[in-house]
Structure formats: structure tokens, C-alpha cells
PDB file of C-alpha atoms in Angstrom:
ATOM      1  CA  UNK Q 287      76.587  98.592  98.116  1.00  0.00           C
ATOM      2  CA  UNK Q 288      77.826 101.289 100.460  1.00  0.00           C
ATOM      3  CA  UNK Q 289      77.349 101.244 104.314  1.00  0.00           C
ATOM      4  CA  UNK Q 290      74.018 102.976 104.806  1.00  0.00           C
ATOM      5  CA  UNK Q 291      74.750 103.797 108.549  1.00  0.00           C
ATOM      6  CA  UNK Q 292      78.020 105.453 109.376  1.00  0.00           C
ATOM      7  CA  UNK Q 293      78.889 106.086 113.118  1.00  0.00           C
ATOM      8  CA  UNK Q 294      77.495 109.563 112.734  1.00  0.00           C
ATOM      9  CA  UNK Q 295      74.259 108.440 111.003  1.00  0.00           C
ATOM     10  CA  UNK Q 296      73.721 105.744 113.876  1.00  0.00           C
ATOM     11  CA  UNK Q 297      74.189 108.535 116.358  1.00  0.00           C
ATOM     12  CA  UNK Q 298      71.508 110.516 114.620  1.00  0.00           C
ATOM     13  CA  UNK Q 299      69.189 107.575 114.623  1.00  0.00           C
ATOM     14  CA  UNK Q 300      69.527 107.200 118.449  1.00  0.00           C
ATOM     15  CA  UNK Q 301      66.787 109.925 118.724  1.00  0.00           C
ATOM     16  CA  UNK Q 302      64.467 107.283 117.439  1.00  0.00           C
ATOM     17  CA  UNK Q 303      66.422 104.340 118.651  1.00  0.00           C
ATOM     18  CA  UNK Q 304      63.502 101.971 119.470  1.00  0.00           C
ATOM     19  CA  UNK Q 305      62.103 102.159 115.987  1.00  0.00           C
ATOM     20  CA  UNK Q 306      65.678 102.105 114.397  1.00  0.00           C
ATOM     21  CA  UNK Q 307      66.528  98.915 116.414  1.00  0.00           C
ATOM     22  CA  UNK Q 308      63.376  97.224 115.366  1.00  0.00           C
ATOM     23  CA  UNK Q 309      63.954  98.049 111.836  1.00  0.00           C
ATOM     24  CA  UNK Q 310      67.450  96.640 111.757  1.00  0.00           C
ATOM     25  CA  UNK Q 311      66.448  93.561 113.790  1.00  0.00           C
ATOM     26  CA  UNK Q 312      63.673  92.798 111.403  1.00  0.00           C
ATOM     27  CA  UNK Q 313      65.930  93.350 108.268  1.00  0.00           C
ATOM     28  CA  UNK Q 314      68.445  91.127 109.786  1.00  0.00           C
ATOM     29  CA  UNK Q 315      65.978  88.469 110.313  1.00  0.00           C
ATOM     30  CA  UNK Q 316      64.816  88.685 106.668  1.00  0.00           C
ATOM     31  CA  UNK Q 317      68.176  88.616 105.332  1.00  0.00           C
ATOM     32  CA  UNK Q 318      69.220  85.645 107.394  1.00  0.00           C
ATOM     33  CA  UNK Q 319      66.012  83.785 106.404  1.00  0.00           C
ATOM     34  CA  UNK Q 320      66.760  84.473 102.712  1.00  0.00           C
ATOM     35  CA  UNK Q 321      70.333  83.372 103.214  1.00  0.00           C
ATOM     36  CA  UNK Q 322      71.666  86.809 102.160  1.00  0.00           C
ATOM     37  CA  UNK Q 323      74.868  87.106 103.980  1.00  0.00           C
ATOM     38  CA  UNK Q 324      75.931  90.356 102.295  1.00  0.00           C
ATOM     39  CA  UNK Q 325      72.850  92.358 103.236  1.00  0.00           C
ATOM     40  CA  UNK Q 326      72.707  90.595 106.502  1.00  0.00           C
ATOM     41  CA  UNK Q 327      76.132  91.909 107.363  1.00  0.00           C
ATOM     42  CA  UNK Q 328      75.228  95.456 106.502  1.00  0.00           C
ATOM     43  CA  UNK Q 329      72.047  95.023 108.847  1.00  0.00           C
ATOM     44  CA  UNK Q 330      74.335  93.498 111.562  1.00  0.00           C
ATOM     45  CA  UNK Q 331      76.655  96.418 111.269  1.00  0.00           C
ATOM     46  CA  UNK Q 332      73.828  98.889 111.503  1.00  0.00           C
ATOM     47  CA  UNK Q 333      72.378  97.168 114.470  1.00  0.00           C
ATOM     48  CA  UNK Q 334      75.588  96.925 116.155  1.00  0.00           C
ATOM     49  CA  UNK Q 335      76.294 100.564 115.809  1.00  0.00           C
ATOM     50  CA  UNK Q 336      72.868 101.479 117.207  1.00  0.00           C
ATOM     51  CA  UNK Q 337      73.514  99.009 120.156  1.00  0.00           C
ATOM     52  CA  UNK Q 338      76.719 100.824 121.058  1.00  0.00           C
ATOM     53  CA  UNK Q 339      75.149 104.347 120.766  1.00  0.00           C
ATOM     54  CA  UNK Q 340      72.275 103.132 123.057  1.00  0.00           C
ATOM     55  CA  UNK Q 341      74.887 102.002 125.678  1.00  0.00           C
ATOM     56  CA  UNK Q 342      74.972  98.346 124.866  1.00  0.00           C
ATOM     57  CA  UNK Q 343      78.753  98.344 123.871  1.00  0.00           C
ATOM     58  CA  UNK Q 344      79.239  94.718 124.446  1.00  0.00           C
ATOM     59  CA  UNK Q 345      76.408  93.277 122.217  1.00  0.00           C
ATOM     60  CA  UNK Q 346      77.120  96.124 119.750  1.00  0.00           C
ATOM     61  CA  UNK Q 347      80.893  95.289 119.432  1.00  0.00           C
ATOM     62  CA  UNK Q 348      79.974  91.630 119.029  1.00  0.00           C
ATOM     63  CA  UNK Q 349      77.554  92.437 116.117  1.00  0.00           C
ATOM     64  CA  UNK Q 350      80.056  94.572 114.542  1.00  0.00           C
ATOM     65  CA  UNK Q 351      82.907  92.038 114.849  1.00  0.00           C
ATOM     66  CA  UNK Q 352      80.583  89.479 113.312  1.00  0.00           C
ATOM     67  CA  UNK Q 353      79.749  91.617 110.418  1.00  0.00           C
ATOM     68  CA  UNK Q 354      83.419  92.372 109.816  1.00  0.00           C
ATOM     69  CA  UNK Q 355      84.029  88.591 109.545  1.00  0.00           C
ATOM     70  CA  UNK Q 356      81.365  88.212 107.022  1.00  0.00           C
ATOM     71  CA  UNK Q 357      82.519  91.227 104.958  1.00  0.00           C
ATOM     72  CA  UNK Q 358      86.045  89.674 104.903  1.00  0.00           C
ATOM     73  CA  UNK Q 359      84.719  86.177 103.980  1.00  0.00           C
ATOM     74  CA  UNK Q 360      82.693  87.832 101.035  1.00  0.00           C
ATOM     75  CA  UNK Q 361      85.594  89.987  99.939  1.00  0.00           C
ATOM     76  CA  UNK Q 362      83.511  93.167 100.533  1.00  0.00           C
ATOM     77  CA  UNK Q 363      86.421  95.636 101.245  1.00  0.00           C
ATOM     78  CA  UNK Q 364      84.116  98.884 101.346  1.00  0.00           C
ATOM     79  CA  UNK Q 365      82.031  97.069 104.246  1.00  0.00           C
ATOM     80  CA  UNK Q 366      85.137  95.874 105.828  1.00  0.00           C
ATOM     81  CA  UNK Q 367      86.560  99.382 105.779  1.00  0.00           C
ATOM     82  CA  UNK Q 368      83.390 100.909 107.236  1.00  0.00           C
ATOM     83  CA  UNK Q 369      83.186  98.268 109.979  1.00  0.00           C
ATOM     84  CA  UNK Q 370      86.973  98.747 110.872  1.00  0.00           C
ATOM     85  CA  UNK Q 371      86.226 102.415 111.060  1.00  0.00           C
ATOM     86  CA  UNK Q 372      83.175 102.019 113.393  1.00  0.00           C
ATOM     87  CA  UNK Q 373      84.954  99.416 115.563  1.00  0.00           C
ATOM     88  CA  UNK Q 374      88.093 101.733 115.765  1.00  0.00           C
ATOM     89  CA  UNK Q 375      86.020 104.733 116.827  1.00  0.00           C
ATOM     90  CA  UNK Q 376      84.333 102.408 119.586  1.00  0.00           C
ATOM     91  CA  UNK Q 377      87.413 101.196 120.857  1.00  0.00           C
ATOM     92  CA  UNK Q 378      89.024 104.573 120.988  1.00  0.00           C
ATOM     93  CA  UNK Q 379      85.977 105.922 122.899  1.00  0.00           C
ATOM     94  CA  UNK Q 380      86.475 102.860 125.262  1.00  0.00           C
ATOM     95  CA  UNK Q 381      90.089 103.801 126.009  1.00  0.00           C
ATOM     96  CA  UNK Q 382      91.371 100.672 124.107  1.00  0.00           C
ATOM     97  CA  UNK Q 383      93.870 102.810 122.204  1.00  0.00           C
ATOM     98  CA  UNK Q 384      96.112 100.113 120.732  1.00  0.00           C
ATOM     99  CA  UNK Q 385      93.210  98.156 119.281  1.00  0.00           C
ATOM    100  CA  UNK Q 386      91.670 101.344 118.100  1.00  0.00           C
ATOM    101  CA  UNK Q 387      94.740 102.521 116.260  1.00  0.00           C
ATOM    102  CA  UNK Q 388      95.081  98.974 114.559  1.00  0.00           C
ATOM    103  CA  UNK Q 389      91.329  99.091 113.492  1.00  0.00           C
ATOM    104  CA  UNK Q 390      91.518 102.649 112.241  1.00  0.00           C
ATOM    105  CA  UNK Q 391      94.833 101.963 110.327  1.00  0.00           C
ATOM    106  CA  UNK Q 392      93.110  99.012 108.508  1.00  0.00           C
ATOM    107  CA  UNK Q 393      90.145 101.200 107.685  1.00  0.00           C
ATOM    108  CA  UNK Q 394      92.456 103.867 106.255  1.00  0.00           C
ATOM    109  CA  UNK Q 395      94.534 101.295 104.374  1.00  0.00           C
ATOM    110  CA  UNK Q 396      91.435  99.657 102.812  1.00  0.00           C
ATOM    111  CA  UNK Q 397      89.881 103.005 101.805  1.00  0.00           C
ATOM    112  CA  UNK Q 398      93.216 104.207 100.194  1.00  0.00           C
ATOM    113  CA  UNK Q 399      93.419 100.866  98.269  1.00  0.00           C
ATOM    114  CA  UNK Q 400      89.786 101.183  97.142  1.00  0.00           C
ATOM    115  CA  UNK Q 401      90.437 104.797  95.883  1.00  0.00           C
ATOM    116  CA  UNK Q 402      93.655 103.679  94.125  1.00  0.00           C
ATOM    117  CA  UNK Q 403      91.845 100.724  92.531  1.00  0.00           C
ATOM    118  CA  UNK Q 404      89.031 102.975  91.236  1.00  0.00           C
ATOM    119  CA  UNK Q 405      91.666 105.485  89.799  1.00  0.00           C
ATOM    120  CA  UNK Q 406      93.399 102.725  87.887  1.00  0.00           C
ATOM    121  CA  UNK Q 407      90.011 101.546  86.411  1.00  0.00           C
ATOM    122  CA  UNK Q 408      89.344 105.125  85.131  1.00  0.00           C
ATOM    123  CA  UNK Q 409      92.428 105.419  83.136  1.00  0.00           C
TER     124      UNK Q 409
END
């Protein structure tokens, strides 16, 4: 599963932020009820991105950090890379340069490793 809401897509959704927030909150509740941590982590990632775009950086970064932890626990390196990227961009925009660089480096490394792994499978 790929991340359905990149930083740019979340920004685009901000125009309909109330509806988008309700959709992702509802989805997160459903996934939590079902015990689906994987899809719940994606919903949490999307919700966190929307919260940030709507000016609630504190709750948004908390949601994103929680989703990152779940992706790491589940071994979803693609979700982990997407979340490191989103958090890195968030921290960069907040002036937290050192943390931003660390997170963006992790995102880059994970994506490179995923590409190299895909290339090895194709041989």
C-alpha cells in the first residue's frame, strides 16, 4: 500500500479541510475498531498531515510520530519513508533544521533502499 496523501496532496485537500478531516477521523476509528494497525497508520498519517496544514502543528506532528512508530513496528518501509518525509518537511518549515535534516535523510535512505531492493528482484 502506498501513502495516499503526500504533503502536497494534504495541502490540496486543505481547501475542503472540514470534510477531509471528518473522512480521515472516521476512517481511523473504523481501522482501530477492526484492529487494522496498518491502514490505521495510513489514516493517522493523513489526518496528521491535514492537522498540520490547518495550523494544528502540535496534534498533527503527534499523529505523524505515532503513525511512524506503527510503520516501523510493522516493517512498512514505504509508509515509514513517507512519514519521515512529511515530518522532515514539517520540522523544516518550523525552523527545526537539525531534526528536519535527520528525518529527510532517513526518508531518502529508505527510498533508495526500496528502489535498490526492487531492482534486485527484477534481475
